[in-house]
mmCIF file of C-alpha atoms and ligand atoms in Angstrom:
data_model
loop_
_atom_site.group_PDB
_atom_site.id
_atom_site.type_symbol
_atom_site.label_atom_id
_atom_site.label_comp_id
_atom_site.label_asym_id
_atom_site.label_seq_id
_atom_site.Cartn_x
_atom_site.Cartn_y
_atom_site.Cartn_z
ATOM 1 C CA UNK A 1 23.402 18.727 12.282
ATOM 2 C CA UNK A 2 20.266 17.673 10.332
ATOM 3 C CA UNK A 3 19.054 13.859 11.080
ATOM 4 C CA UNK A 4 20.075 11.567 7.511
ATOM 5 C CA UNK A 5 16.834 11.206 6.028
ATOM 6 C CA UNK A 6 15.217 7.695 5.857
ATOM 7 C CA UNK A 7 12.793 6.231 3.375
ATOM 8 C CA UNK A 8 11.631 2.805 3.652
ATOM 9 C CA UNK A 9 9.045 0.614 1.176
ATOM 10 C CA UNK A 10 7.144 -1.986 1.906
ATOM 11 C CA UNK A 11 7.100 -5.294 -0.455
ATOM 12 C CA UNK A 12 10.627 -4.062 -1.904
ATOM 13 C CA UNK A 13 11.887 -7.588 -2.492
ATOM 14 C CA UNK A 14 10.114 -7.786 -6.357
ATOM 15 C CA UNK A 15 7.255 -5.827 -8.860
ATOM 16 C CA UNK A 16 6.714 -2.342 -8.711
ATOM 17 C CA UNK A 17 8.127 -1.982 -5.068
ATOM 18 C CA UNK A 18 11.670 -3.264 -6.425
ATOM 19 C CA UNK A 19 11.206 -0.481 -8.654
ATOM 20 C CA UNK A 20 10.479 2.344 -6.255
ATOM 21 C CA UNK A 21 13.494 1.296 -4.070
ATOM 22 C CA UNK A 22 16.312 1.240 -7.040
ATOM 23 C CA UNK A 23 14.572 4.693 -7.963
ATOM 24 C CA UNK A 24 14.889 6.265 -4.385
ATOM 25 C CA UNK A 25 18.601 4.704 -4.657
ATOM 26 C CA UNK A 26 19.133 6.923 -7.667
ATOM 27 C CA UNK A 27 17.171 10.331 -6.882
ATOM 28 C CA UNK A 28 16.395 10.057 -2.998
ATOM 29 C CA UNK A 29 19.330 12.169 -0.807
ATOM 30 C CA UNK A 30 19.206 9.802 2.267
ATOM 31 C CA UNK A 31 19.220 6.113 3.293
ATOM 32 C CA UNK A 32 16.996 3.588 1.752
ATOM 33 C CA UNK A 33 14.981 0.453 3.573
ATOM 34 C CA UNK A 34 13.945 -2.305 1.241
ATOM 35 C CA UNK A 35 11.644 -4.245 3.245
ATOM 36 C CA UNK A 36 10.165 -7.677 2.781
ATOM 37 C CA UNK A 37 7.881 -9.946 4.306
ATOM 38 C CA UNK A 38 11.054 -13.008 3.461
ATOM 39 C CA UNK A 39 14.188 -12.523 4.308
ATOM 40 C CA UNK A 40 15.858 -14.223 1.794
ATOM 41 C CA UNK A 41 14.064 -13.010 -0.933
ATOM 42 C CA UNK A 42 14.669 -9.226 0.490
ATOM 43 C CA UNK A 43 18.442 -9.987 0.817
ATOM 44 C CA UNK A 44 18.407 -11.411 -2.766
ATOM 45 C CA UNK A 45 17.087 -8.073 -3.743
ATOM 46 C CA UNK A 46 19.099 -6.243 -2.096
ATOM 47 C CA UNK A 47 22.134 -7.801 -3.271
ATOM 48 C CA UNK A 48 20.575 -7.445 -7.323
ATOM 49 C CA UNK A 49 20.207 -3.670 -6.689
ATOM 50 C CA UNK A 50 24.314 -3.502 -5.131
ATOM 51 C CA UNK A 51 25.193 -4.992 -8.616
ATOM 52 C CA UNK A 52 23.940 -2.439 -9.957
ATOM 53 C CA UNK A 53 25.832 0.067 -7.613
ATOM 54 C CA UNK A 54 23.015 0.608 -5.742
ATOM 55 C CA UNK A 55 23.082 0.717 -1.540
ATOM 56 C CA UNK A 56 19.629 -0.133 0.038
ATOM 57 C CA UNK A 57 19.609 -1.372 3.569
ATOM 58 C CA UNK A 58 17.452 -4.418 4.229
ATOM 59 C CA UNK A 59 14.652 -5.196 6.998
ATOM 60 C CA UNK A 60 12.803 -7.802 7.509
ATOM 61 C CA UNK A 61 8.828 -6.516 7.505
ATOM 62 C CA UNK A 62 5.683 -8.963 7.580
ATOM 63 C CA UNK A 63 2.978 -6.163 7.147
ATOM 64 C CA UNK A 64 0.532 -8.701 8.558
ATOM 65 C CA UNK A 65 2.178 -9.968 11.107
ATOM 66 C CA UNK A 66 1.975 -6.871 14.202
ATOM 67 C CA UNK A 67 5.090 -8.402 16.011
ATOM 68 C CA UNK A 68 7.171 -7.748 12.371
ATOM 69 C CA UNK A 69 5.566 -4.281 12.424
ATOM 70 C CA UNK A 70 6.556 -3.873 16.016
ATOM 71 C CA UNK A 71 10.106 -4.870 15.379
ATOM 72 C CA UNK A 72 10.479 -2.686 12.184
ATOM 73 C CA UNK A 73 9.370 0.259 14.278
ATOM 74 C CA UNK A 74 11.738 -0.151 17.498
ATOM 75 C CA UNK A 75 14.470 -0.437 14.805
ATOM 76 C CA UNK A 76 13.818 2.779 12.900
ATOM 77 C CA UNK A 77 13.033 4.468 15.984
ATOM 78 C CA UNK A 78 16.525 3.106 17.863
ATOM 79 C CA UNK A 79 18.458 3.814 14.868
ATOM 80 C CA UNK A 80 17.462 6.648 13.370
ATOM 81 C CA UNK A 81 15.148 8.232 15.726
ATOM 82 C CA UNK A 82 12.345 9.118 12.646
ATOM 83 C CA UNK A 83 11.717 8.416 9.292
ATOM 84 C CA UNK A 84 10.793 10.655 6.513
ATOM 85 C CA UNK A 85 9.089 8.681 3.620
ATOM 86 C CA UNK A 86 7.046 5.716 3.758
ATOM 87 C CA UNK A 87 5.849 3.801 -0.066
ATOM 88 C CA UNK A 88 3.195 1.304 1.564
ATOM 89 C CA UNK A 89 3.683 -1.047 -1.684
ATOM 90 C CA UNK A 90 3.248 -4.404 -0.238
ATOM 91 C CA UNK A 91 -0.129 -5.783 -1.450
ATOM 92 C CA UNK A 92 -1.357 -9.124 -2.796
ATOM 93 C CA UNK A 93 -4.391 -9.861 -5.519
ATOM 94 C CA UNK A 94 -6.244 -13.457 -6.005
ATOM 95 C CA UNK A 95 -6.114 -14.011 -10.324
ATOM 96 C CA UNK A 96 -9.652 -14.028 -11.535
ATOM 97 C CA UNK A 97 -9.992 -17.745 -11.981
ATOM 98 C CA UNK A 98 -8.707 -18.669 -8.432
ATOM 99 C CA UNK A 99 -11.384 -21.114 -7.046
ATOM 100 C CA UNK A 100 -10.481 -20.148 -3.354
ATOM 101 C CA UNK A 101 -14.029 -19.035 -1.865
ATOM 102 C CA UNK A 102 -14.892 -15.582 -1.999
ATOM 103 C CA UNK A 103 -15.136 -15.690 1.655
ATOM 104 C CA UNK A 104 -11.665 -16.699 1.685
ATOM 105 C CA UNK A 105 -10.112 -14.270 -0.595
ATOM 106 C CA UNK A 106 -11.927 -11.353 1.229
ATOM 107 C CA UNK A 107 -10.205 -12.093 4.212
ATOM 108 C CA UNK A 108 -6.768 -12.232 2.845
ATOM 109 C CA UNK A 109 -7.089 -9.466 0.393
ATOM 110 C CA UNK A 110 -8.610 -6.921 3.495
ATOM 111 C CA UNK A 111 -6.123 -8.157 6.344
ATOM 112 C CA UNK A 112 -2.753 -7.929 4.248
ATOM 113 C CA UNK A 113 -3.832 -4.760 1.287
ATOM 114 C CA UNK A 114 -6.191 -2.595 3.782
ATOM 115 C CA UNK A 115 -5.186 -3.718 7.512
ATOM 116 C CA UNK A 116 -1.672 -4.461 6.965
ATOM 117 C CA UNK A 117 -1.320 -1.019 5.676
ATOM 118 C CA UNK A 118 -3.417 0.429 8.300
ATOM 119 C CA UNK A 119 -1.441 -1.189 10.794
ATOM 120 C CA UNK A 120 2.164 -0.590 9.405
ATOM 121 C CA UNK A 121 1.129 3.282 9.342
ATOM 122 C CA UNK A 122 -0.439 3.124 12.867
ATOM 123 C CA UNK A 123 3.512 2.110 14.092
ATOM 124 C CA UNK A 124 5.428 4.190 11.612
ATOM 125 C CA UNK A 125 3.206 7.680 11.164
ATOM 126 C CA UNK A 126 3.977 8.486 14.627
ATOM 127 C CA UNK A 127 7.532 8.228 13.917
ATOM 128 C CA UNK A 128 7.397 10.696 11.005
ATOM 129 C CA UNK A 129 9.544 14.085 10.763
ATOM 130 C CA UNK A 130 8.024 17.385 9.564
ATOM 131 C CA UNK A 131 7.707 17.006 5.579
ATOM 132 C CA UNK A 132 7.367 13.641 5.621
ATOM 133 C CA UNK A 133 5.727 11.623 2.792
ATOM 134 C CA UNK A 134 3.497 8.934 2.722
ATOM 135 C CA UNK A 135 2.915 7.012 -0.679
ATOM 136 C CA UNK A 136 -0.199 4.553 -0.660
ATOM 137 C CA UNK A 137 0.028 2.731 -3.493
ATOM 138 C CA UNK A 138 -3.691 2.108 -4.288
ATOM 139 C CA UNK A 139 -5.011 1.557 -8.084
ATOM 140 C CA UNK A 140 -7.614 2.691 -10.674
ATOM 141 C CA UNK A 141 -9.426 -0.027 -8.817
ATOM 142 C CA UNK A 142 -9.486 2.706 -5.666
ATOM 143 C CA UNK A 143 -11.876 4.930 -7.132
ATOM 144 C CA UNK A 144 -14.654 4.759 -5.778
ATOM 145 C CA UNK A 145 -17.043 4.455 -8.594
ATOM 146 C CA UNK A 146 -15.897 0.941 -8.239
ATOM 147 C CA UNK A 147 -18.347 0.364 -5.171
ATOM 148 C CA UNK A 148 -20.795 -0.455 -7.317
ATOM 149 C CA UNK A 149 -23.104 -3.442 -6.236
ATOM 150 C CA UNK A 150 -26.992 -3.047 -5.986
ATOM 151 C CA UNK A 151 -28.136 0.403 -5.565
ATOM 152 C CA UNK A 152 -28.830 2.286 -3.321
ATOM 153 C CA UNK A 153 -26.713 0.565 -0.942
ATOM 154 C CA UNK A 154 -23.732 1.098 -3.327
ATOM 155 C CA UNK A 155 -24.471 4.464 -2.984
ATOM 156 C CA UNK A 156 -25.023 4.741 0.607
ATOM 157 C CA UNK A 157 -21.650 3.342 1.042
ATOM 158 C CA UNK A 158 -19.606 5.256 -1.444
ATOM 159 C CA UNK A 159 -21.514 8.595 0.603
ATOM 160 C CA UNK A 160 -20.294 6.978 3.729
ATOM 161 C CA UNK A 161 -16.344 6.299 2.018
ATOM 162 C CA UNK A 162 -16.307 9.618 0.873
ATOM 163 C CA UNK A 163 -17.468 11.655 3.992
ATOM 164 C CA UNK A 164 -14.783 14.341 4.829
ATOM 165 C CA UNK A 165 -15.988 13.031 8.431
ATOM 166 C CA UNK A 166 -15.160 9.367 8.064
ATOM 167 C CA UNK A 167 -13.066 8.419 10.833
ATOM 168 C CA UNK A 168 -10.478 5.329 10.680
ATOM 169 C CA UNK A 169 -12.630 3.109 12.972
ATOM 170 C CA UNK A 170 -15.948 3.379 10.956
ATOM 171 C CA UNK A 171 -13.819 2.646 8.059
ATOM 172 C CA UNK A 172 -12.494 -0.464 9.433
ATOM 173 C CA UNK A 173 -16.145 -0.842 10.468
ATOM 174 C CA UNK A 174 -16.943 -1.056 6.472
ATOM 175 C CA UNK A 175 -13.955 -3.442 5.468
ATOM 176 C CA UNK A 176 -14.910 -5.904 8.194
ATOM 177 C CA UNK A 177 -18.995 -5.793 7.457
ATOM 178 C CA UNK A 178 -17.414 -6.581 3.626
ATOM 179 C CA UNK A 179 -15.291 -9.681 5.101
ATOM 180 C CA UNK A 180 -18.574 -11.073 6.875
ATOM 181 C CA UNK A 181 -20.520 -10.218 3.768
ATOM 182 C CA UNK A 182 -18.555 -11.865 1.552
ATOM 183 C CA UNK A 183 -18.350 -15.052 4.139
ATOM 184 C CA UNK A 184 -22.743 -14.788 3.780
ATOM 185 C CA UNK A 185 -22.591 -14.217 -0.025
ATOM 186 C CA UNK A 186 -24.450 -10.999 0.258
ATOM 187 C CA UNK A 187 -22.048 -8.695 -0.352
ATOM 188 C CA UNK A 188 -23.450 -7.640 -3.732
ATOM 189 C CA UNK A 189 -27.027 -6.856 -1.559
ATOM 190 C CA UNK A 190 -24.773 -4.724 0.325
ATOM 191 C CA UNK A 191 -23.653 -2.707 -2.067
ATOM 192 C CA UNK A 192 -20.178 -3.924 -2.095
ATOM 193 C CA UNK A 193 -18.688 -5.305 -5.355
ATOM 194 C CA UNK A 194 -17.806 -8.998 -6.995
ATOM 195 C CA UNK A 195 -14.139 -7.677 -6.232
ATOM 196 C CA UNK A 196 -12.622 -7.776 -3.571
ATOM 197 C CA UNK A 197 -8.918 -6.207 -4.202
ATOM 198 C CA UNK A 198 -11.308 -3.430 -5.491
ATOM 199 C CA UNK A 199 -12.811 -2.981 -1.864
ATOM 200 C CA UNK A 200 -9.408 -3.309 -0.470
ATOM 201 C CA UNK A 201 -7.526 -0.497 -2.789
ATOM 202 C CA UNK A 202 -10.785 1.988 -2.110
ATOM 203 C CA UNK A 203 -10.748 1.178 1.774
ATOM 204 C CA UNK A 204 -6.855 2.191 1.292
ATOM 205 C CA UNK A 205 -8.002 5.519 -0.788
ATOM 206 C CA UNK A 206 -10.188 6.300 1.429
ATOM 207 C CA UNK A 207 -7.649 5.856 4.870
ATOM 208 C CA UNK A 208 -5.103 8.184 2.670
ATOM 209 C CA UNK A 209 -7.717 10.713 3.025
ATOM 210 C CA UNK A 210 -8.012 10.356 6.504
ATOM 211 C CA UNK A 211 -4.847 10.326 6.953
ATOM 212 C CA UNK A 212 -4.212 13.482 5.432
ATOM 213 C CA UNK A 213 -6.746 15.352 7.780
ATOM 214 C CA UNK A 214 -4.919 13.870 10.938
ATOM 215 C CA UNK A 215 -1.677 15.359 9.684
ATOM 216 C CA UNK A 216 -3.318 18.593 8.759
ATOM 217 C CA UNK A 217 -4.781 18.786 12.575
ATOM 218 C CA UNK A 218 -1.399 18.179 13.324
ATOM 219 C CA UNK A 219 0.216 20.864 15.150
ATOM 220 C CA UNK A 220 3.818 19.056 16.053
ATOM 221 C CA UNK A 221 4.560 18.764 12.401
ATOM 222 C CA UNK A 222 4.506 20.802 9.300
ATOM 223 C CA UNK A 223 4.123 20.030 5.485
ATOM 224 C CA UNK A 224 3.283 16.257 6.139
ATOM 225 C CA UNK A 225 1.895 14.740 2.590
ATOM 226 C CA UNK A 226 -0.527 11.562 1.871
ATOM 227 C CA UNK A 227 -0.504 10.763 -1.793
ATOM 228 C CA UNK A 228 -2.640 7.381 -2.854
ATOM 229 C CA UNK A 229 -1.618 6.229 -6.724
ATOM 230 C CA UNK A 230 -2.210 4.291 -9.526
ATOM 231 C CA UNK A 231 0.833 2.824 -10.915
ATOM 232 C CA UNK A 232 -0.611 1.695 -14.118
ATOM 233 C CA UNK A 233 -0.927 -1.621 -15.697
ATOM 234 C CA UNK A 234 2.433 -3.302 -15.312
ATOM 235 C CA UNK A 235 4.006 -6.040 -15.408
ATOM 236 C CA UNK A 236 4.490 -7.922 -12.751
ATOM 237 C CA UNK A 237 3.749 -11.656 -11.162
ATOM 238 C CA UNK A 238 0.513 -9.607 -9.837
ATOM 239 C CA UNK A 239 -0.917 -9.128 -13.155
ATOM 240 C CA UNK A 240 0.374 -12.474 -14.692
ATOM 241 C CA UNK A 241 2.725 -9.983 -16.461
ATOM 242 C CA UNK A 242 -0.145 -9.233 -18.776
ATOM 243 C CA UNK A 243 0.616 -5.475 -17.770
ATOM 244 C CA UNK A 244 2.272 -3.060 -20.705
ATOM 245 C CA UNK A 245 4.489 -0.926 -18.712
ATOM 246 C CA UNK A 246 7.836 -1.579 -17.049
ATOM 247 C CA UNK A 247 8.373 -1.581 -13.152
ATOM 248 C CA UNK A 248 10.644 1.859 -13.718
ATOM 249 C CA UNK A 249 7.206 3.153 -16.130
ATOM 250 C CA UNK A 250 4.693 1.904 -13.215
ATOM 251 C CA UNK A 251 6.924 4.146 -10.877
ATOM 252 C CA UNK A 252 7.055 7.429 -12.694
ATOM 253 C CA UNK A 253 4.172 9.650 -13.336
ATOM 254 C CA UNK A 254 5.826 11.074 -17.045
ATOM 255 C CA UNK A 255 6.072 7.712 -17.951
ATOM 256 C CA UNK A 256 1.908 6.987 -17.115
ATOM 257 C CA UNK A 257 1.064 9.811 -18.710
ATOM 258 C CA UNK A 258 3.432 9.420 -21.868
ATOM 259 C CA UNK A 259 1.132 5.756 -22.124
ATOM 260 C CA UNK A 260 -1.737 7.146 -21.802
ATOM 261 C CA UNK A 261 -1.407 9.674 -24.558
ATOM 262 C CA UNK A 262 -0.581 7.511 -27.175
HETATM 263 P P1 NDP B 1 3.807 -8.119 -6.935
HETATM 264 O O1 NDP B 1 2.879 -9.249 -6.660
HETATM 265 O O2 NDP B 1 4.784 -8.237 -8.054
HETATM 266 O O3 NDP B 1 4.606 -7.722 -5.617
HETATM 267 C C1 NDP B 1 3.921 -7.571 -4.412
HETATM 268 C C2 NDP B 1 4.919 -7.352 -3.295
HETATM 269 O O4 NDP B 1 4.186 -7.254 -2.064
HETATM 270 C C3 NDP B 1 5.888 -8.531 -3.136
HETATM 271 O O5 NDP B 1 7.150 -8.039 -2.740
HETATM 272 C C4 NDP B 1 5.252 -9.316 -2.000
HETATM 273 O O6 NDP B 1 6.169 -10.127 -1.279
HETATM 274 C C5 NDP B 1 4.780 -8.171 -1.152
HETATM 275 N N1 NDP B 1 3.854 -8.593 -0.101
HETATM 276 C C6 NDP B 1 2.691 -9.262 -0.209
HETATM 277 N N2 NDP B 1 2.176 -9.503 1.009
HETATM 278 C C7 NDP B 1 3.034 -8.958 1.912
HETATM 279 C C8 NDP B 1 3.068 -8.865 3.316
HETATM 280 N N3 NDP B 1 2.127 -9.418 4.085
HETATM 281 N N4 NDP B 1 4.089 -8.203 3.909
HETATM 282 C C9 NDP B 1 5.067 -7.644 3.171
HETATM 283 N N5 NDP B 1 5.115 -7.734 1.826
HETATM 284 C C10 NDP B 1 4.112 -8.381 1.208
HETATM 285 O O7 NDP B 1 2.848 -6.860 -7.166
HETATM 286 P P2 NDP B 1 3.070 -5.456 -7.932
HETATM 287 O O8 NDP B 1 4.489 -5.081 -7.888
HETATM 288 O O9 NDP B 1 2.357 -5.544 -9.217
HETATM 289 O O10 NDP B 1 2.197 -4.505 -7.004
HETATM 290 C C11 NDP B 1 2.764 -3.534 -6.146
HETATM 291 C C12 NDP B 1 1.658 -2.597 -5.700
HETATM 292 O O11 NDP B 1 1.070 -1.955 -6.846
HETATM 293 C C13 NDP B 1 0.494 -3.300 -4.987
HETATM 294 O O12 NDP B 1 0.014 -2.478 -3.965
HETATM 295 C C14 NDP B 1 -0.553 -3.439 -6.096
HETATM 296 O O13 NDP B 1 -1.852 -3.576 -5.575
HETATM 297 C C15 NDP B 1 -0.346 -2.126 -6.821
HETATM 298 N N6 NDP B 1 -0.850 -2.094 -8.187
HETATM 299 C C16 NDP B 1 -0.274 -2.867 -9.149
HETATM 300 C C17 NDP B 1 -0.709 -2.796 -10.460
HETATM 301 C C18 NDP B 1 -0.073 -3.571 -11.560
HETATM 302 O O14 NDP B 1 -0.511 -3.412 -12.731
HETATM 303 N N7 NDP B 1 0.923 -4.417 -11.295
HETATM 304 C C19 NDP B 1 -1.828 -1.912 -10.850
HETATM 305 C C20 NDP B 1 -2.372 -1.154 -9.744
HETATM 306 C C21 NDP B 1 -1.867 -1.236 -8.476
HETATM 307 P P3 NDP B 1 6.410 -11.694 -1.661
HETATM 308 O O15 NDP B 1 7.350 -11.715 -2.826
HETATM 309 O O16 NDP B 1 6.987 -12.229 -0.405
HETATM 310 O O17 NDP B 1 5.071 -12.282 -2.002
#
């Protein structure tokens, strides 16, 4: 008999991830992890989404803290020997008129929206079944036209992000020399830009991409997928709820492209 089929999202507990998980409720034939960094708050969603008749499973999941990754993975690998979908959703953004230092905001935003991601799918990729799917959710602020501090550094490094060759460690090698940069102030000299949620959503473009090629050199499994999206504009506590579209719009594509037409 065929293994149940698990999906699990990251940063379920509110926002667009909330979202996803009620959706995979409805449409998604197998059993559904909301995840979130606080317990509480991820029972509390949990038990919104059962009023609604909906039956996500909860687990507790830090995705910057390695021993909450660790955890996570034992568990889906005890109970359900592999997974089958992973929505890496979980992100954080400074607003623009935080006074934190840039320094300071670098570090956050690349440890939790680049290596919290990178180190969530270093545990749970392993664990993934043949077709399995891997959402990244990244932004319009992934694209890498968005590197785009003083030329021709900027360009140097968007040639380096975009090499088919780029391997995961020189990419971490390019989110940490932004960190340090940022700490200097001469990140801009660099190439990078005033942004740095934008260097974090490209870093996590750019690992979907590698990603992809290590599951295509994959011989163990077949039709394994890396997808890295733009939900839209939405509104959420991220975007001050200044965002037009819903958390069900941010999750579907006809919805995104229904907005943008008008
Ligand atoms: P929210 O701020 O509403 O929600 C973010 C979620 O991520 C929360 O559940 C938060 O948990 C969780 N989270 C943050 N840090 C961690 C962590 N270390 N471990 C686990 N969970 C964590 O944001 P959105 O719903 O707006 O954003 C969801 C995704 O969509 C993000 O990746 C964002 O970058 C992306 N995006 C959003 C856009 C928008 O317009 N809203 C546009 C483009 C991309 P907690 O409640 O505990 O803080």
């Amino acid at each position: 008999m065929a293994a149940v089929k698990v999906a699990v999202v990251t940063g379920g507990n509110k926002g667009i991830g909330y979202a996803i998980t009620q959706g995979l409720c409805d449409r998604y034939n197998g059993t559904v992890y909301l995840t979130a960094r606080d317990e509480n708050r991820g029972r509390e969603a949990v038990a919104k989404l059962n009023k609604l008749g909906y039956k996500p499973l909860f687990h507790q999941l830090d995705i910057e803290d390695q021993g909450s990754i660790n955890r996570f993975k034992r568990f889906i690998e005890e109970t359900h020997g592999g997974l089958d979908v992973l929505v890496n959703n979980a992100a954080i953004a400074y607003k623009n008129d935080s006074t934190d230092p840039f320094g300071k905001q670098a570090e956050d935003t690349i440890r939790i929206n680049f290596f919290g991601v990178l180190n969530t799918c270093r545990a749970l990729l392993p664990l993934m079944r043949s077709h399995g799917r891997v959402v990244n959710v990244s932004s319009s602020c992934g694209h890498l036209l968005r590197i785009n501090g003083q030329e021709p550094q900027a360009a140097e490094l968007r040639t380096k992000l975009s090499s088919p060759s780029l391997t995961e460690e020189e990419l971490c090698d390019i989110m940490r020399s932004f960190v340090k940069a940022a700490n200097a102030g001469n990140h801009y000299e660099l190439g990078y830009p005033n942004s740095c949620y934008v260097v974090s959503k490209v870093g996590v473009s750019a690992l979907s991409q590698i990603q992809q090629r290590t599951f295509d050199n994959d011989t163990s499994r077949v039709d394994m997928v890396v997808n890295h999206v733009h939900p839209g504009y939405v509104d959420t506590d991220m975007t001050s709820h200044k965002g037009p579209l819903t958390i069900e719009e941010g999750t579907s594509c006809k919805e995104n492209f229904k907005f943008e037409k008008k």
